[in-house]
Amino acid sequence: MSAKFDRVFCLTGSGISAESGIPTFRGKDGYWRNLDPTKLATAAAFLNDPETVWQWYRERRELIRRSQPNAAHEALMKIAADSRRFLLVTQNVDDLHMRAESEGRRLSPEQIVQIHGDIFVTRCCRCDFSRREIDQDSSGVPKCPRCGASMRPGIVWFDEELPPHEVARVEEFPEDGACDPVLVIGTTATFDYIVRWALAAKGKAGRLIEINPDETALSQFATEAIRGPAAQVLPQLVKELTEGRHTAFKDGFFLERA
Ligand code: NAD
Ligand code: ZN
């Protein structure tokens, strides 16, 4: 069977996992014990109070372990299976994209970039030791078995730089041809690199489709914005795109953009 799409690029944020029960940072359930997650997810917060930051991450790991991929994660697997080349760049640190399946297949490591890291990784603050704690967490502030320094979650915090190797993987993907479609799902797109990557991938001709209940920093650049929750919108959208019968301005969801 030949692929229906040549090159597909997707960008996701915490909104795609909201319907799996994982709160977004800025949504109504985002706060943790009256603490603002955008302040907790910083190297500064970790330096100041590593116990509290670790406790927050452990509770989030527990919630993610109990959560399941939703219909939006699965719909992306379908479009991946129908693409000659597919790249998903997620800001999410959960593992729901990796656990989602379509016809028994999962994304390969080449098809996904977790640009803000992986919540299940625990790594040393000093040396390059790291391990993945998928089933069980250590307690307190774990110490590195190699050098004895404190260990931290394998997250890219708000006050840290993106990992250069992963950035290169994202920026090399569009090559000379445009991606079509480019799907941007469940992100406020407040980081400029999200908007920049979406536009670079789209090129001159590609469709840039945003799926988000609210307007975002990306909306003005989208060729189409679908104002609905991802798990409801994506299965239908992917089906229509795959069957070549997707047209904008239907079902009251669609908002015109030039
Ligand atoms: P954000 O919290 O700033 O924004 C979430 C976006 O999702 C909003 O635009 C909102 O309108 C949208 N949204 C809410 N419900 C939705 C739904 N059902 N369907 C589609 N969209 C929906 O999150 P962000 O822009 O991803 O960035 C914040 C940072 O927080 C990221 O760096 C990310 O690493 C981290 N984070 C990750 C997770 C996770 O891994 N699941 C959860 C929370 C935060
Ligand atoms: Zn170490």
mmCIF file of C-alpha atoms and ligand atoms in Angstrom:
data_model
loop_
_atom_site.group_PDB
_atom_site.id
_atom_site.type_symbol
_atom_site.label_atom_id
_atom_site.label_comp_id
_atom_site.label_asym_id
_atom_site.label_seq_id
_atom_site.Cartn_x
_atom_site.Cartn_y
_atom_site.Cartn_z
ATOM 1 C CA MET A 1 0.000 0.000 0.000
ATOM 2 C CA SER A 2 1.453 3.375 -0.918
ATOM 3 C CA ALA A 3 1.442 6.192 1.636
ATOM 4 C CA LYS A 4 -1.332 8.767 1.301
ATOM 5 C CA PHE A 5 0.853 11.595 2.584
ATOM 6 C CA ASP A 6 4.397 12.396 1.630
ATOM 7 C CA ARG A 7 5.528 14.382 4.655
ATOM 8 C CA VAL A 8 3.468 15.118 7.747
ATOM 9 C CA PHE A 9 4.543 17.302 10.666
ATOM 10 C CA CYS A 10 2.680 17.485 13.994
ATOM 11 C CA LEU A 11 3.258 19.659 17.036
ATOM 12 C CA THR A 12 1.455 18.869 20.262
ATOM 13 C CA GLY A 13 1.115 20.451 23.696
ATOM 14 C CA SER A 14 -0.517 19.486 26.938
ATOM 15 C CA GLY A 15 -4.054 20.001 25.520
ATOM 16 C CA ILE A 16 -3.847 16.679 23.641
ATOM 17 C CA SER A 17 -3.465 14.832 26.952
ATOM 18 C CA ALA A 18 -6.167 16.837 28.769
ATOM 19 C CA GLU A 19 -8.894 14.349 27.830
ATOM 20 C CA SER A 20 -6.725 11.537 29.240
ATOM 21 C CA GLY A 21 -7.047 13.287 32.610
ATOM 22 C CA ILE A 22 -3.651 15.024 32.701
ATOM 23 C CA PRO A 23 -4.138 18.715 33.532
ATOM 24 C CA THR A 24 -2.570 21.437 31.392
ATOM 25 C CA PHE A 25 -0.399 23.910 33.301
ATOM 26 C CA ARG A 26 -2.543 26.906 32.601
ATOM 27 C CA GLY A 27 -5.921 25.141 32.828
ATOM 28 C CA LYS A 28 -8.230 25.112 35.855
ATOM 29 C CA ASP A 29 -6.598 22.030 37.459
ATOM 30 C CA GLY A 30 -3.061 23.154 36.722
ATOM 31 C CA TYR A 31 -2.168 24.409 40.196
ATOM 32 C CA TRP A 32 -0.655 21.920 42.674
ATOM 33 C CA ARG A 33 -1.148 22.663 46.380
ATOM 34 C CA ASN A 34 -1.593 26.321 45.476
ATOM 35 C CA LEU A 35 1.711 26.340 43.600
ATOM 36 C CA ASP A 36 1.962 27.606 40.035
ATOM 37 C CA PRO A 37 3.380 24.885 37.750
ATOM 38 C CA THR A 38 5.058 27.428 35.493
ATOM 39 C CA LYS A 39 7.113 28.478 38.553
ATOM 40 C CA LEU A 40 7.678 24.909 39.827
ATOM 41 C CA ALA A 41 8.977 23.674 36.481
ATOM 42 C CA THR A 42 12.163 25.710 36.732
ATOM 43 C CA ALA A 43 15.782 25.041 37.604
ATOM 44 C CA ALA A 44 15.477 27.915 40.085
ATOM 45 C CA ALA A 45 12.641 26.147 41.971
ATOM 46 C CA PHE A 46 14.651 22.922 42.032
ATOM 47 C CA LEU A 47 17.719 24.669 43.459
ATOM 48 C CA ASN A 48 15.585 26.328 46.091
ATOM 49 C CA ASP A 49 13.493 23.327 47.171
ATOM 50 C CA PRO A 50 14.343 20.027 45.429
ATOM 51 C CA GLU A 51 12.130 17.946 47.787
ATOM 52 C CA THR A 52 8.977 19.830 46.832
ATOM 53 C CA VAL A 53 9.777 19.770 43.123
ATOM 54 C CA TRP A 54 10.472 16.023 43.286
ATOM 55 C CA GLN A 55 7.205 15.436 45.152
ATOM 56 C CA TRP A 56 5.277 17.269 42.439
ATOM 57 C CA TYR A 57 6.979 15.245 39.695
ATOM 58 C CA ARG A 58 6.321 11.953 41.529
ATOM 59 C CA GLU A 59 2.628 12.725 41.788
ATOM 60 C CA ARG A 60 2.506 13.615 38.110
ATOM 61 C CA ARG A 61 4.355 10.396 37.180
ATOM 62 C CA GLU A 62 1.760 8.442 39.162
ATOM 63 C CA LEU A 63 -1.117 10.163 37.376
ATOM 64 C CA ILE A 64 0.465 9.568 33.960
ATOM 65 C CA ARG A 65 1.066 5.870 34.753
ATOM 66 C CA ARG A 66 -2.655 5.518 35.484
ATOM 67 C CA SER A 67 -3.722 7.443 32.342
ATOM 68 C CA GLN A 68 -4.353 6.050 28.901
ATOM 69 C CA PRO A 69 -3.834 7.511 25.430
ATOM 70 C CA ASN A 70 -7.043 9.009 24.040
ATOM 71 C CA ALA A 71 -8.635 9.092 20.602
ATOM 72 C CA ALA A 72 -6.465 12.050 19.559
ATOM 73 C CA HIS A 73 -3.204 10.206 20.291
ATOM 74 C CA GLU A 74 -4.572 7.233 18.357
ATOM 75 C CA ALA A 75 -5.685 9.338 15.384
ATOM 76 C CA LEU A 76 -2.127 10.644 15.036
ATOM 77 C CA MET A 77 -0.924 7.042 14.845
ATOM 78 C CA LYS A 78 -3.280 6.499 11.924
ATOM 79 C CA ILE A 79 -1.936 9.450 9.971
ATOM 80 C CA ALA A 80 1.629 8.347 10.807
ATOM 81 C CA ALA A 81 0.879 4.935 9.331
ATOM 82 C CA ASP A 82 -0.292 6.636 6.137
ATOM 83 C CA SER A 83 2.720 8.939 5.738
ATOM 84 C CA ARG A 84 5.942 8.333 3.866
ATOM 85 C CA ARG A 85 7.709 10.548 6.399
ATOM 86 C CA PHE A 86 6.183 11.590 9.697
ATOM 87 C CA LEU A 87 7.505 13.639 12.598
ATOM 88 C CA LEU A 88 5.705 14.419 15.835
ATOM 89 C CA VAL A 89 7.237 17.104 18.016
ATOM 90 C CA THR A 90 5.631 17.099 21.423
ATOM 91 C CA GLN A 91 6.091 19.499 24.308
ATOM 92 C CA ASN A 92 4.564 16.841 26.515
ATOM 93 C CA VAL A 93 6.695 14.982 28.976
ATOM 94 C CA ASP A 94 4.130 12.189 29.392
ATOM 95 C CA ASP A 95 4.450 8.937 27.424
ATOM 96 C CA LEU A 96 0.952 8.777 25.918
ATOM 97 C CA HIS A 97 2.106 9.364 22.327
ATOM 98 C CA MET A 98 4.527 6.459 22.722
ATOM 99 C CA ARG A 99 1.840 4.180 24.142
ATOM 100 C CA ALA A 100 -0.804 4.991 21.481
ATOM 101 C CA GLU A 101 -1.334 2.335 18.832
ATOM 102 C CA SER A 102 -2.929 1.930 15.447
ATOM 103 C CA GLU A 103 -3.379 -1.640 14.238
ATOM 104 C CA GLY A 104 -0.890 -2.820 16.844
ATOM 105 C CA ARG A 105 1.831 -0.402 15.748
ATOM 106 C CA ARG A 106 3.450 2.361 17.766
ATOM 107 C CA LEU A 107 5.567 5.346 16.795
ATOM 108 C CA SER A 108 9.210 4.558 16.199
ATOM 109 C CA PRO A 109 11.829 6.654 18.044
ATOM 110 C CA GLU A 110 12.695 8.387 14.724
ATOM 111 C CA GLN A 111 9.109 9.622 14.428
ATOM 112 C CA ILE A 112 8.961 11.513 17.719
ATOM 113 C CA VAL A 113 10.848 14.313 19.434
ATOM 114 C CA GLN A 114 10.070 15.047 23.094
ATOM 115 C CA ILE A 115 11.444 18.541 22.976
ATOM 116 C CA HIS A 116 10.857 19.264 26.681
ATOM 117 C CA GLY A 117 12.146 15.906 27.906
ATOM 118 C CA ASP A 118 10.691 12.787 29.478
ATOM 119 C CA ILE A 119 9.099 12.857 32.941
ATOM 120 C CA PHE A 120 10.173 9.260 33.665
ATOM 121 C CA VAL A 121 13.871 10.008 33.268
ATOM 122 C CA THR A 122 15.895 10.679 36.421
ATOM 123 C CA ARG A 123 19.315 12.086 35.715
ATOM 124 C CA CYS A 124 22.337 13.282 37.607
ATOM 125 C CA CYS A 125 22.834 17.038 38.058
ATOM 126 C CA ARG A 126 26.612 16.569 37.756
ATOM 127 C CA CYS A 127 27.641 13.605 35.592
ATOM 128 C CA ASP A 128 25.874 12.031 32.605
ATOM 129 C CA PHE A 129 24.245 9.166 34.540
ATOM 130 C CA SER A 130 20.526 8.724 33.880
ATOM 131 C CA ARG A 131 17.887 6.045 34.228
ATOM 132 C CA ARG A 132 14.230 5.636 33.318
ATOM 133 C CA GLU A 133 11.863 5.003 36.264
ATOM 134 C CA ILE A 134 8.824 3.751 34.456
ATOM 135 C CA ASP A 135 7.402 1.469 37.180
ATOM 136 C CA GLN A 136 8.746 2.724 40.455
ATOM 137 C CA ASP A 137 10.017 5.946 41.942
ATOM 138 C CA SER A 138 12.801 6.483 44.416
ATOM 139 C CA SER A 139 12.040 8.752 47.380
ATOM 140 C CA GLY A 140 13.327 12.093 48.627
ATOM 141 C CA VAL A 141 15.984 13.630 46.410
ATOM 142 C CA PRO A 142 17.646 10.611 44.752
ATOM 143 C CA LYS A 143 21.445 10.439 44.716
ATOM 144 C CA CYS A 144 23.516 9.444 41.713
ATOM 145 C CA PRO A 145 24.858 5.882 42.084
ATOM 146 C CA ARG A 146 27.938 6.896 40.102
ATOM 147 C CA CYS A 147 29.043 10.192 41.645
ATOM 148 C CA GLY A 148 26.745 10.800 44.653
ATOM 149 C CA ALA A 149 25.352 14.148 43.442
ATOM 150 C CA SER A 150 21.606 14.948 43.546
ATOM 151 C CA MET A 151 19.512 13.673 40.691
ATOM 152 C CA ARG A 152 16.718 15.594 38.937
ATOM 153 C CA PRO A 153 13.824 14.874 36.580
ATOM 154 C CA GLY A 154 14.807 14.652 32.895
ATOM 155 C CA ILE A 155 12.770 17.704 31.960
ATOM 156 C CA VAL A 156 13.756 20.818 30.049
ATOM 157 C CA TRP A 157 12.639 23.472 32.515
ATOM 158 C CA PHE A 158 11.248 26.873 31.568
ATOM 159 C CA ASP A 159 14.531 28.611 32.409
ATOM 160 C CA GLU A 160 16.676 26.133 30.449
ATOM 161 C CA GLU A 161 17.849 25.765 26.858
ATOM 162 C CA LEU A 162 16.375 23.221 24.453
ATOM 163 C CA PRO A 163 18.585 20.181 23.729
ATOM 164 C CA PRO A 164 20.537 21.070 20.536
ATOM 165 C CA HIS A 165 20.474 17.557 19.107
ATOM 166 C CA GLU A 166 16.662 17.412 19.315
ATOM 167 C CA VAL A 167 16.309 20.915 17.874
ATOM 168 C CA ALA A 168 18.428 19.798 14.914
ATOM 169 C CA ARG A 169 16.159 16.800 14.346
ATOM 170 C CA VAL A 170 13.142 19.120 14.192
ATOM 171 C CA GLU A 171 14.750 21.697 11.953
ATOM 172 C CA GLU A 172 16.138 19.143 9.489
ATOM 173 C CA PHE A 173 12.816 17.421 8.960
ATOM 174 C CA PRO A 174 11.151 19.750 6.410
ATOM 175 C CA GLU A 175 14.256 19.547 4.135
ATOM 176 C CA ASP A 176 13.465 21.282 0.878
ATOM 177 C CA GLY A 177 9.840 20.229 0.549
ATOM 178 C CA ALA A 178 6.847 21.513 2.428
ATOM 179 C CA CYS A 179 4.977 19.323 4.866
ATOM 180 C CA ASP A 180 1.287 18.859 4.232
ATOM 181 C CA PRO A 181 -0.601 18.778 6.460
ATOM 182 C CA VAL A 182 1.031 20.433 9.452
ATOM 183 C CA LEU A 183 -1.110 19.777 12.539
ATOM 184 C CA VAL A 184 -0.712 21.849 15.708
ATOM 185 C CA ILE A 185 -2.711 20.480 18.593
ATOM 186 C CA GLY A 186 -3.380 21.619 22.163
ATOM 187 C CA THR A 187 -0.645 24.174 22.640
ATOM 188 C CA THR A 188 -0.801 27.864 23.492
ATOM 189 C CA ALA A 189 2.262 28.213 21.214
ATOM 190 C CA THR A 190 3.721 30.764 23.605
ATOM 191 C CA PHE A 191 7.278 29.657 22.809
ATOM 192 C CA ASP A 192 8.274 31.322 19.514
ATOM 193 C CA TYR A 193 10.026 28.183 18.293
ATOM 194 C CA ILE A 194 6.644 26.447 18.067
ATOM 195 C CA VAL A 195 5.311 29.052 15.652
ATOM 196 C CA ARG A 196 8.618 29.135 13.774
ATOM 197 C CA TRP A 197 8.773 25.346 13.348
ATOM 198 C CA ALA A 198 5.135 25.146 12.234
ATOM 199 C CA LEU A 199 5.683 27.818 9.589
ATOM 200 C CA ALA A 200 8.967 26.317 8.369
ATOM 201 C CA ALA A 201 7.355 22.908 7.995
ATOM 202 C CA LYS A 202 4.352 24.269 6.133
ATOM 203 C CA GLY A 203 6.471 26.089 3.546
ATOM 204 C CA LYS A 204 4.557 27.982 0.876
ATOM 205 C CA ALA A 205 1.942 25.427 0.009
ATOM 206 C CA GLY A 206 1.164 23.253 2.995
ATOM 207 C CA ARG A 207 -1.988 23.356 5.060
ATOM 208 C CA LEU A 208 -1.432 24.422 8.662
ATOM 209 C CA ILE A 209 -4.319 23.173 10.761
ATOM 210 C CA GLU A 210 -4.683 24.150 14.395
ATOM 211 C CA ILE A 211 -6.820 22.101 16.784
ATOM 212 C CA ASN A 212 -7.520 23.949 20.016
ATOM 213 C CA PRO A 213 -10.716 25.107 21.778
ATOM 214 C CA ASP A 214 -9.120 28.551 22.201
ATOM 215 C CA GLU A 215 -7.327 31.009 19.992
ATOM 216 C CA THR A 216 -3.544 30.932 20.374
ATOM 217 C CA ALA A 217 -0.377 32.709 19.257
ATOM 218 C CA LEU A 218 -0.385 30.424 16.217
ATOM 219 C CA SER A 219 -3.964 31.046 15.091
ATOM 220 C CA GLN A 220 -3.143 34.051 12.921
ATOM 221 C CA PHE A 221 -0.808 31.876 10.813
ATOM 222 C CA ALA A 222 -3.077 28.840 10.497
ATOM 223 C CA THR A 223 -4.766 28.108 7.187
ATOM 224 C CA GLU A 224 -7.544 26.604 9.267
ATOM 225 C CA ALA A 225 -8.401 26.476 12.964
ATOM 226 C CA ILE A 226 -10.687 23.877 14.447
ATOM 227 C CA ARG A 227 -12.111 25.095 17.727
ATOM 228 C CA GLY A 228 -12.822 21.878 19.563
ATOM 229 C CA PRO A 229 -11.306 19.331 21.979
ATOM 230 C CA ALA A 230 -8.642 17.168 20.332
ATOM 231 C CA ALA A 231 -10.077 13.732 21.156
ATOM 232 C CA GLN A 232 -13.370 14.736 19.558
ATOM 233 C CA VAL A 233 -11.999 16.549 16.526
ATOM 234 C CA LEU A 234 -8.952 14.536 15.441
ATOM 235 C CA PRO A 235 -10.417 11.102 14.614
ATOM 236 C CA GLN A 236 -12.824 12.696 12.129
ATOM 237 C CA LEU A 237 -10.245 15.114 10.753
ATOM 238 C CA VAL A 238 -7.666 12.373 10.169
ATOM 239 C CA LYS A 239 -10.271 10.195 8.496
ATOM 240 C CA GLU A 240 -11.262 13.008 6.150
ATOM 241 C CA LEU A 241 -7.663 13.957 5.378
ATOM 242 C CA THR A 242 -6.775 10.325 4.663
ATOM 243 C CA GLU A 243 -9.757 9.881 2.391
ATOM 244 C CA GLY A 244 -8.886 13.123 0.583
ATOM 245 C CA ARG A 245 -12.272 14.661 1.314
ATOM 246 C CA HIS A 246 -11.340 17.179 3.966
ATOM 247 C CA THR A 247 -12.559 20.656 3.240
ATOM 248 C CA ALA A 248 -12.581 23.515 5.702
ATOM 249 C CA PHE A 249 -15.631 25.351 7.012
ATOM 250 C CA LYS A 250 -17.786 22.446 8.053
ATOM 251 C CA ASP A 251 -19.635 21.385 11.180
ATOM 252 C CA GLY A 252 -19.429 24.865 12.652
ATOM 253 C CA PHE A 253 -15.970 24.055 14.003
ATOM 254 C CA PHE A 254 -14.066 25.720 11.225
ATOM 255 C CA LEU A 255 -12.789 29.218 11.194
ATOM 256 C CA GLU A 256 -11.535 30.831 8.060
ATOM 257 C CA ARG A 257 -8.001 32.085 7.757
ATOM 258 C CA ALA A 258 -6.625 33.526 4.572
HETATM 259 P P1 NAD B 1 -0.488 25.051 28.154
HETATM 260 O O1 NAD B 1 -0.946 24.490 29.458
HETATM 261 O O2 NAD B 1 0.138 26.360 28.104
HETATM 262 O O3 NAD B 1 -1.693 25.088 27.118
HETATM 263 C C1 NAD B 1 -2.541 24.052 26.854
HETATM 264 C C2 NAD B 1 -3.326 24.325 25.570
HETATM 265 O O4 NAD B 1 -4.201 23.228 25.345
HETATM 266 C C3 NAD B 1 -4.191 25.596 25.614
HETATM 267 O O5 NAD B 1 -3.995 26.324 24.429
HETATM 268 C C4 NAD B 1 -5.617 25.038 25.682
HETATM 269 O O6 NAD B 1 -6.561 25.877 25.022
HETATM 270 C C5 NAD B 1 -5.464 23.716 24.957
HETATM 271 N N1 NAD B 1 -6.436 22.676 25.298
HETATM 272 C C6 NAD B 1 -7.046 22.454 26.489
HETATM 273 N N2 NAD B 1 -7.849 21.379 26.400
HETATM 274 C C7 NAD B 1 -7.745 20.909 25.132
HETATM 275 C C8 NAD B 1 -8.319 19.814 24.428
HETATM 276 N N3 NAD B 1 -9.169 18.962 25.016
HETATM 277 N N4 NAD B 1 -7.983 19.642 23.123
HETATM 278 C C9 NAD B 1 -7.121 20.490 22.504
HETATM 279 N N5 NAD B 1 -6.548 21.535 23.121
HETATM 280 C C10 NAD B 1 -6.848 21.742 24.418
HETATM 281 O O7 NAD B 1 0.460 23.924 27.609
HETATM 282 P P2 NAD B 1 1.613 23.921 26.580
HETATM 283 O O8 NAD B 1 1.419 25.005 25.572
HETATM 284 O O9 NAD B 1 1.711 22.560 26.145
HETATM 285 O O10 NAD B 1 2.960 24.321 27.363
HETATM 286 C C11 NAD B 1 3.232 24.271 28.711
HETATM 287 C C12 NAD B 1 4.382 23.356 29.107
HETATM 288 O O11 NAD B 1 3.894 22.470 30.076
HETATM 289 C C13 NAD B 1 4.984 22.475 28.086
HETATM 290 O O12 NAD B 1 6.326 22.780 28.067
HETATM 291 C C14 NAD B 1 4.837 21.036 28.559
HETATM 292 O O13 NAD B 1 6.109 20.425 28.602
HETATM 293 C C15 NAD B 1 4.343 21.135 29.932
HETATM 294 N N6 NAD B 1 3.235 20.233 30.304
HETATM 295 C C16 NAD B 1 3.190 18.930 29.878
HETATM 296 C C17 NAD B 1 2.126 18.111 30.217
HETATM 297 C C18 NAD B 1 2.089 16.686 29.725
HETATM 298 O O14 NAD B 1 3.137 16.120 29.456
HETATM 299 N N7 NAD B 1 0.911 16.102 29.562
HETATM 300 C C19 NAD B 1 1.088 18.599 30.998
HETATM 301 C C20 NAD B 1 1.165 19.928 31.442
HETATM 302 C C21 NAD B 1 2.244 20.724 31.075
HETATM 303 ZN ZN ZN B 2 26.431 11.521 38.814
#
